[in-house]
Amino acid sequence: EDQIKQQRDQIKQKEDQIKQDRDQIKQQADQIKQLEDQIKQERYLIKQQEDQIKQQRDQIKQDRDQIKQQADQIKQLEDQIKQERYLIKQKEVQIKQKEDQIKQDRDQIKQQGDQIKQQGDQIKQDR
């Protein structure tokens, strides 16, 4: 009877050991599942960060393109201003030439007036 009791105790111990082993295996499986979920979460976050970096790079590229366009526009405007200044300078030269021409014409008219006056005086003297 003692032997049977011992055998039963041994069987009970083995069953308890098996139960403990199963519990341990279940815990380890749960831990593995948690780690896998964590890895999945980390991968998702990394993907999000990569997408964000890509968006930022695209934005930087767009900003650079826009800055280049603005620089080109500024250059065009500067060239246009230069052209306008050149045209204004040309017009100033033309105006100066016309003023000089007007002065010459006035002087010529004055000379002709003086000549006519002299001729008139001469005719008076001749009479």
JSON list of C-alpha atoms in Angstrom, two decimals:
[
{"chain": "A", "resi": 1, "resn": "GLU", "atom": "CA", "xyz": [0.00, 0.00, 0.00]},
{"chain": "A", "resi": 2, "resn": "ASP", "atom": "CA", "xyz": [2.88, 2.36, 0.81]},
{"chain": "A", "resi": 3, "resn": "GLN", "atom": "CA", "xyz": [4.37, 1.57, -2.55]},
{"chain": "A", "resi": 4, "resn": "ILE", "atom": "CA", "xyz": [1.11, 2.45, -4.30]},
{"chain": "A", "resi": 5, "resn": "LYS", "atom": "CA", "xyz": [0.93, 5.68, -2.31]},
{"chain": "A", "resi": 6, "resn": "GLN", "atom": "CA", "xyz": [4.53, 6.48, -3.28]},
{"chain": "A", "resi": 7, "resn": "GLN", "atom": "CA", "xyz": [3.77, 5.76, -6.92]},
{"chain": "A", "resi": 8, "resn": "ARG", "atom": "CA", "xyz": [0.68, 8.00, -6.70]},
{"chain": "A", "resi": 9, "resn": "ASP", "atom": "CA", "xyz": [2.76, 10.77, -5.13]},
{"chain": "A", "resi": 10, "resn": "GLN", "atom": "CA", "xyz": [5.37, 10.37, -7.85]},
{"chain": "A", "resi": 11, "resn": "ILE", "atom": "CA", "xyz": [2.66, 10.51, -10.53]},
{"chain": "A", "resi": 12, "resn": "LYS", "atom": "CA", "xyz": [1.18, 13.60, -8.83]},
{"chain": "A", "resi": 13, "resn": "GLN", "atom": "CA", "xyz": [4.65, 15.23, -8.72]},
{"chain": "A", "resi": 14, "resn": "LYS", "atom": "CA", "xyz": [5.20, 14.45, -12.41]},
{"chain": "A", "resi": 15, "resn": "GLU", "atom": "CA", "xyz": [1.77, 15.84, -13.26]},
{"chain": "A", "resi": 16, "resn": "ASP", "atom": "CA", "xyz": [2.55, 18.99, -11.24]},
{"chain": "A", "resi": 17, "resn": "GLN", "atom": "CA", "xyz": [5.93, 19.24, -13.02]},
{"chain": "A", "resi": 18, "resn": "ILE", "atom": "CA", "xyz": [4.21, 18.86, -16.41]},
{"chain": "A", "resi": 19, "resn": "LYS", "atom": "CA", "xyz": [1.69, 21.56, -15.42]},
{"chain": "A", "resi": 20, "resn": "GLN", "atom": "CA", "xyz": [4.55, 23.89, -14.37]},
{"chain": "A", "resi": 21, "resn": "ASP", "atom": "CA", "xyz": [6.39, 23.18, -17.62]},
{"chain": "A", "resi": 22, "resn": "ARG", "atom": "CA", "xyz": [3.21, 23.91, -19.61]},
{"chain": "A", "resi": 23, "resn": "ASP", "atom": "CA", "xyz": [2.67, 27.17, -17.70]},
{"chain": "A", "resi": 24, "resn": "GLN", "atom": "CA", "xyz": [6.29, 28.13, -18.33]},
{"chain": "A", "resi": 25, "resn": "ILE", "atom": "CA", "xyz": [5.96, 27.31, -22.03]},
{"chain": "A", "resi": 26, "resn": "LYS", "atom": "CA", "xyz": [2.75, 29.40, -22.17]},
{"chain": "A", "resi": 27, "resn": "GLN", "atom": "CA", "xyz": [4.54, 32.32, -20.44]},
{"chain": "A", "resi": 28, "resn": "GLN", "atom": "CA", "xyz": [7.44, 32.06, -22.88]},
{"chain": "A", "resi": 29, "resn": "ALA", "atom": "CA", "xyz": [4.99, 31.91, -25.81]},
{"chain": "A", "resi": 30, "resn": "ASP", "atom": "CA", "xyz": [3.24, 35.02, -24.44]},
{"chain": "A", "resi": 31, "resn": "GLN", "atom": "CA", "xyz": [6.61, 36.80, -24.09]},
{"chain": "A", "resi": 32, "resn": "ILE", "atom": "CA", "xyz": [7.54, 35.85, -27.67]},
{"chain": "A", "resi": 33, "resn": "LYS", "atom": "CA", "xyz": [4.14, 37.17, -28.85]},
{"chain": "A", "resi": 34, "resn": "GLN", "atom": "CA", "xyz": [4.73, 40.44, -26.94]},
{"chain": "A", "resi": 35, "resn": "LEU", "atom": "CA", "xyz": [8.21, 40.79, -28.48]},
{"chain": "A", "resi": 36, "resn": "GLU", "atom": "CA", "xyz": [6.82, 40.10, -31.95]},
{"chain": "A", "resi": 37, "resn": "ASP", "atom": "CA", "xyz": [4.11, 42.73, -31.40]},
{"chain": "A", "resi": 38, "resn": "GLN", "atom": "CA", "xyz": [6.79, 45.16, -30.16]},
{"chain": "A", "resi": 39, "resn": "ILE", "atom": "CA", "xyz": [8.94, 44.49, -33.25]},
{"chain": "A", "resi": 40, "resn": "LYS", "atom": "CA", "xyz": [5.88, 45.02, -35.45]},
{"chain": "A", "resi": 41, "resn": "GLN", "atom": "CA", "xyz": [5.17, 48.32, -33.66]},
{"chain": "A", "resi": 42, "resn": "GLU", "atom": "CA", "xyz": [8.82, 49.41, -34.02]},
{"chain": "A", "resi": 43, "resn": "ARG", "atom": "CA", "xyz": [8.78, 48.57, -37.74]},
{"chain": "A", "resi": 44, "resn": "TYR", "atom": "CA", "xyz": [5.59, 50.59, -38.15]},
{"chain": "A", "resi": 45, "resn": "LEU", "atom": "CA", "xyz": [7.17, 53.58, -36.35]},
{"chain": "A", "resi": 46, "resn": "ILE", "atom": "CA", "xyz": [10.34, 53.28, -38.46]},
{"chain": "A", "resi": 47, "resn": "LYS", "atom": "CA", "xyz": [8.21, 53.22, -41.63]},
{"chain": "A", "resi": 48, "resn": "GLN", "atom": "CA", "xyz": [6.34, 56.31, -40.44]},
{"chain": "A", "resi": 49, "resn": "GLN", "atom": "CA", "xyz": [9.62, 58.11, -39.74]},
{"chain": "A", "resi": 50, "resn": "GLU", "atom": "CA", "xyz": [10.98, 57.11, -43.15]},
{"chain": "A", "resi": 51, "resn": "ASP", "atom": "CA", "xyz": [7.81, 58.44, -44.80]},
{"chain": "A", "resi": 52, "resn": "GLN", "atom": "CA", "xyz": [8.15, 61.66, -42.80]},
{"chain": "A", "resi": 53, "resn": "ILE", "atom": "CA", "xyz": [11.80, 62.02, -43.83]},
{"chain": "A", "resi": 54, "resn": "LYS", "atom": "CA", "xyz": [10.80, 61.46, -47.47]},
{"chain": "A", "resi": 55, "resn": "GLN", "atom": "CA", "xyz": [8.10, 64.13, -47.19]},
{"chain": "A", "resi": 56, "resn": "GLN", "atom": "CA", "xyz": [10.60, 66.53, -45.62]},
{"chain": "A", "resi": 57, "resn": "ARG", "atom": "CA", "xyz": [13.11, 65.85, -48.40]},
{"chain": "A", "resi": 58, "resn": "ASP", "atom": "CA", "xyz": [10.40, 66.44, -51.00]},
{"chain": "A", "resi": 59, "resn": "GLN", "atom": "CA", "xyz": [9.45, 69.68, -49.23]},
{"chain": "A", "resi": 60, "resn": "ILE", "atom": "CA", "xyz": [13.10, 70.80, -49.16]},
{"chain": "A", "resi": 61, "resn": "LYS", "atom": "CA", "xyz": [13.38, 70.05, -52.88]},
{"chain": "A", "resi": 62, "resn": "GLN", "atom": "CA", "xyz": [10.20, 72.05, -53.57]},
{"chain": "A", "resi": 63, "resn": "ASP", "atom": "CA", "xyz": [11.50, 74.92, -51.42]},
{"chain": "A", "resi": 64, "resn": "ARG", "atom": "CA", "xyz": [14.84, 74.89, -53.29]},
{"chain": "A", "resi": 65, "resn": "ASP", "atom": "CA", "xyz": [13.02, 74.90, -56.64]},
{"chain": "A", "resi": 66, "resn": "GLN", "atom": "CA", "xyz": [10.86, 77.79, -55.47]},
{"chain": "A", "resi": 67, "resn": "ILE", "atom": "CA", "xyz": [13.91, 79.73, -54.23]},
{"chain": "A", "resi": 68, "resn": "LYS", "atom": "CA", "xyz": [15.60, 79.12, -57.60]},
{"chain": "A", "resi": 69, "resn": "GLN", "atom": "CA", "xyz": [12.50, 80.37, -59.43]},
{"chain": "A", "resi": 70, "resn": "GLN", "atom": "CA", "xyz": [12.39, 83.46, -57.22]},
{"chain": "A", "resi": 71, "resn": "ALA", "atom": "CA", "xyz": [16.10, 84.07, -57.81]},
{"chain": "A", "resi": 72, "resn": "ASP", "atom": "CA", "xyz": [15.49, 83.78, -61.58]},
{"chain": "A", "resi": 73, "resn": "GLN", "atom": "CA", "xyz": [12.57, 86.23, -61.32]},
{"chain": "A", "resi": 74, "resn": "ILE", "atom": "CA", "xyz": [14.73, 88.68, -59.35]},
{"chain": "A", "resi": 75, "resn": "LYS", "atom": "CA", "xyz": [17.47, 88.36, -62.00]},
{"chain": "A", "resi": 76, "resn": "GLN", "atom": "CA", "xyz": [14.90, 89.04, -64.75]},
{"chain": "A", "resi": 77, "resn": "LEU", "atom": "CA", "xyz": [13.61, 92.08, -62.87]},
{"chain": "A", "resi": 78, "resn": "GLU", "atom": "CA", "xyz": [17.16, 93.36, -62.35]},
{"chain": "A", "resi": 79, "resn": "ASP", "atom": "CA", "xyz": [17.86, 92.92, -66.07]},
{"chain": "A", "resi": 80, "resn": "GLN", "atom": "CA", "xyz": [14.60, 94.72, -66.85]},
{"chain": "A", "resi": 81, "resn": "ILE", "atom": "CA", "xyz": [15.56, 97.60, -64.52]},
{"chain": "A", "resi": 82, "resn": "LYS", "atom": "CA", "xyz": [18.99, 97.77, -66.18]},
{"chain": "A", "resi": 83, "resn": "GLN", "atom": "CA", "xyz": [17.29, 97.92, -69.59]},
{"chain": "A", "resi": 84, "resn": "GLU", "atom": "CA", "xyz": [14.87, 100.63, -68.39]},
{"chain": "A", "resi": 85, "resn": "ARG", "atom": "CA", "xyz": [17.79, 102.69, -67.00]},
{"chain": "A", "resi": 86, "resn": "TYR", "atom": "CA", "xyz": [19.59, 102.37, -70.34]},
{"chain": "A", "resi": 87, "resn": "LEU", "atom": "CA", "xyz": [16.47, 103.53, -72.20]},
{"chain": "A", "resi": 88, "resn": "ILE", "atom": "CA", "xyz": [16.03, 106.46, -69.80]},
{"chain": "A", "resi": 89, "resn": "LYS", "atom": "CA", "xyz": [19.69, 107.44, -70.32]},
{"chain": "A", "resi": 90, "resn": "GLN", "atom": "CA", "xyz": [19.18, 107.29, -74.11]},
{"chain": "A", "resi": 91, "resn": "LYS", "atom": "CA", "xyz": [16.08, 109.51, -73.83]},
{"chain": "A", "resi": 92, "resn": "GLU", "atom": "CA", "xyz": [18.00, 111.97, -71.64]},
{"chain": "A", "resi": 93, "resn": "VAL", "atom": "CA", "xyz": [20.70, 112.15, -74.33]},
{"chain": "A", "resi": 94, "resn": "GLN", "atom": "CA", "xyz": [18.01, 112.71, -77.00]},
{"chain": "A", "resi": 95, "resn": "ILE", "atom": "CA", "xyz": [16.37, 115.43, -74.89]},
{"chain": "A", "resi": 96, "resn": "LYS", "atom": "CA", "xyz": [19.77, 117.11, -74.41]},
{"chain": "A", "resi": 97, "resn": "GLN", "atom": "CA", "xyz": [20.39, 116.95, -78.18]},
{"chain": "A", "resi": 98, "resn": "LYS", "atom": "CA", "xyz": [16.96, 118.50, -78.86]},
{"chain": "A", "resi": 99, "resn": "GLU", "atom": "CA", "xyz": [17.63, 121.23, -76.28]},
{"chain": "A", "resi": 100, "resn": "ASP", "atom": "CA", "xyz": [20.98, 121.96, -77.95]},
{"chain": "A", "resi": 101, "resn": "GLN", "atom": "CA", "xyz": [19.23, 122.01, -81.36]},
{"chain": "A", "resi": 102, "resn": "ILE", "atom": "CA", "xyz": [16.60, 124.43, -80.02]},
{"chain": "A", "resi": 103, "resn": "LYS", "atom": "CA", "xyz": [19.38, 126.67, -78.62]},
{"chain": "A", "resi": 104, "resn": "GLN", "atom": "CA", "xyz": [21.17, 126.62, -82.00]},
{"chain": "A", "resi": 105, "resn": "ASP", "atom": "CA", "xyz": [17.91, 127.40, -83.81]},
{"chain": "A", "resi": 106, "resn": "ARG", "atom": "CA", "xyz": [17.26, 130.35, -81.44]},
{"chain": "A", "resi": 107, "resn": "ASP", "atom": "CA", "xyz": [20.78, 131.63, -81.94]},
{"chain": "A", "resi": 108, "resn": "GLN", "atom": "CA", "xyz": [20.34, 131.33, -85.72]},
{"chain": "A", "resi": 109, "resn": "ILE", "atom": "CA", "xyz": [16.99, 133.13, -85.60]},
{"chain": "A", "resi": 110, "resn": "LYS", "atom": "CA", "xyz": [18.58, 135.85, -83.45]},
{"chain": "A", "resi": 111, "resn": "GLN", "atom": "CA", "xyz": [21.44, 136.18, -85.96]},
{"chain": "A", "resi": 112, "resn": "GLN", "atom": "CA", "xyz": [18.98, 136.38, -88.84]},
{"chain": "A", "resi": 113, "resn": "GLY", "atom": "CA", "xyz": [17.01, 139.00, -86.89]},
{"chain": "A", "resi": 114, "resn": "ASP", "atom": "CA", "xyz": [20.18, 140.97, -86.29]},
{"chain": "A", "resi": 115, "resn": "GLN", "atom": "CA", "xyz": [21.08, 140.71, -90.03]},
{"chain": "A", "resi": 116, "resn": "ILE", "atom": "CA", "xyz": [17.61, 141.90, -91.05]},
{"chain": "A", "resi": 117, "resn": "LYS", "atom": "CA", "xyz": [17.93, 144.81, -88.58]},
{"chain": "A", "resi": 118, "resn": "GLN", "atom": "CA", "xyz": [21.36, 145.68, -89.99]},
{"chain": "A", "resi": 119, "resn": "GLN", "atom": "CA", "xyz": [19.98, 145.53, -93.52]},
{"chain": "A", "resi": 120, "resn": "GLY", "atom": "CA", "xyz": [17.08, 147.73, -92.43]},
{"chain": "A", "resi": 121, "resn": "ASP", "atom": "CA", "xyz": [19.51, 150.20, -90.86]},
{"chain": "A", "resi": 122, "resn": "GLN", "atom": "CA", "xyz": [21.65, 150.07, -94.04]},
{"chain": "A", "resi": 123, "resn": "ILE", "atom": "CA", "xyz": [18.62, 150.79, -96.23]},
{"chain": "A", "resi": 124, "resn": "LYS", "atom": "CA", "xyz": [17.73, 153.76, -93.99]},
{"chain": "A", "resi": 125, "resn": "GLN", "atom": "CA", "xyz": [21.28, 155.11, -94.29]},
{"chain": "A", "resi": 126, "resn": "ASP", "atom": "CA", "xyz": [21.27, 154.56, -98.06]},
{"chain": "A", "resi": 127, "resn": "ARG", "atom": "CA", "xyz": [18.08, 156.65, -98.38]}
]
